[in-house]
Tab-separated table of C-alpha atoms in Angstrom:
chain	number	residue	atom	x	y	z
A	121	MET	CA	100.605	-74.942	-17.289
A	122	PRO	CA	100.225	-71.627	-19.195
A	123	GLN	CA	100.520	-73.542	-22.476
A	124	GLU	CA	97.215	-75.259	-21.678
A	125	PHE	CA	95.449	-71.956	-22.383
A	126	VAL	CA	97.256	-71.116	-25.610
A	127	PRO	CA	95.093	-71.833	-28.684
A	128	ASP	CA	96.233	-74.742	-30.820
A	129	ASP	CA	96.141	-73.709	-34.478
A	130	ASN	CA	95.830	-77.365	-35.500
A	131	LYS	CA	92.473	-77.764	-33.761
A	132	SER	CA	89.347	-76.499	-35.436
A	133	GLU	CA	87.164	-74.015	-33.614
A	134	PRO	CA	83.431	-74.734	-33.189
A	135	PRO	CA	81.275	-72.817	-35.641
A	136	ASN	CA	80.353	-69.332	-34.488
A	137	ASP	CA	76.631	-68.758	-34.985
A	138	ASP	CA	76.228	-65.059	-34.194
A	139	SER	CA	72.467	-65.178	-34.754
A	140	ALA	CA	71.992	-67.810	-32.037
A	141	ALA	CA	74.333	-65.972	-29.669
A	142	SER	CA	72.428	-62.722	-30.088
A	143	GLU	CA	69.064	-64.378	-29.427
A	144	GLN	CA	69.991	-66.360	-26.359
A	145	ASP	CA	72.514	-66.206	-23.542
A	146	ILE	CA	73.381	-69.503	-21.896
A	147	LEU	CA	74.862	-69.732	-18.414
A	148	MET	CA	75.995	-73.001	-16.847
A	149	LEU	CA	76.669	-73.168	-13.119
A	150	THR	CA	78.319	-76.160	-11.468
A	151	ILE	CA	78.487	-76.842	-7.746
A	152	VAL	CA	81.068	-79.395	-6.611
A	153	GLY	CA	81.508	-80.581	-3.042
A	154	SER	CA	80.271	-83.047	-0.470
A	155	PRO	CA	76.656	-84.167	-1.003
A	156	LYS	CA	75.584	-82.226	2.098
A	157	ALA	CA	77.347	-79.023	1.001
A	158	VAL	CA	75.944	-79.198	-2.539
A	159	ARG	CA	72.369	-79.722	-1.283
A	160	LYS	CA	72.767	-76.883	1.242
A	161	THR	CA	74.056	-74.512	-1.455
A	162	ILE	CA	71.168	-75.384	-3.784
A	163	LEU	CA	68.696	-74.687	-0.968
A	164	THR	CA	70.422	-71.399	-0.142
A	165	LEU	CA	70.222	-70.292	-3.785
A	166	TYR	CA	66.527	-71.268	-3.793
A	167	ARG	CA	65.856	-69.180	-0.676
A	168	LEU	CA	67.585	-66.233	-2.350
A	169	GLY	CA	65.252	-66.613	-5.329
A	170	PHE	CA	68.038	-67.576	-7.716
A	171	ALA	CA	66.742	-70.953	-8.959
A	172	GLU	CA	64.182	-73.609	-8.135
A	173	VAL	CA	65.561	-76.725	-6.471
A	174	ASN	CA	64.237	-78.877	-9.338
A	175	ASP	CA	66.114	-76.742	-11.906
A	176	TRP	CA	69.392	-78.342	-10.796
A	177	SER	CA	70.544	-81.706	-12.112
A	178	GLN	CA	70.551	-84.772	-9.904
A	179	LEU	CA	73.750	-85.168	-7.894
A	180	GLN	CA	76.416	-86.772	-10.069
A	181	ARG	CA	79.587	-88.549	-8.972
A	182	THR	CA	82.952	-86.936	-9.631
A	183	GLY	CA	86.423	-88.464	-9.775
A	184	ASN	CA	86.671	-87.931	-6.011
A	185	PRO	CA	84.536	-90.486	-4.116
A	186	LYS	CA	83.720	-87.907	-1.419
A	187	GLN	CA	82.441	-85.300	-3.884
A	188	VAL	CA	79.396	-84.880	-6.083
A	189	MET	CA	78.317	-82.185	-8.512
A	190	SER	CA	75.104	-80.607	-9.720
A	191	VAL	CA	74.608	-78.404	-12.771
A	192	LEU	CA	72.160	-75.618	-13.548
A	193	ILE	CA	71.731	-74.368	-17.106
A	194	ARG	CA	70.024	-71.026	-17.544
A	195	ARG	CA	68.844	-69.810	-20.916
A	196	LYS	CA	67.852	-66.180	-21.191
A	197	VAL	CA	66.402	-64.721	-24.339
A	198	SER	CA	68.375	-61.569	-24.999
A	199	THR	CA	66.754	-58.636	-26.757
A	200	ASP	CA	69.642	-56.229	-26.348
A	201	ASP	CA	73.359	-56.529	-25.593
A	202	THR	CA	73.619	-53.162	-23.844
A	203	ALA	CA	74.472	-52.554	-20.211
A	204	PRO	CA	71.839	-53.328	-17.553
A	205	ARG	CA	69.268	-50.637	-16.810
A	206	GLN	CA	69.730	-48.607	-13.674
């Protein structure tokens, strides 16, 4: 199992575009569970002001017939890479 996380020198790495990384941070959140649990979590995150319900993807099937998943992709334009203001 630990070998799965060791880099393979024979595989090429994706190009590193530092200019794009400095301009924009991308965060992808995935919720996996029963349809009821996923919907409830999305609603809870909405009530907390985290994301609009319509920002999440439609429920998608997983390899487990009793589970679904939904994805949220957040893009935040970054002006500075310093620590958060206090």
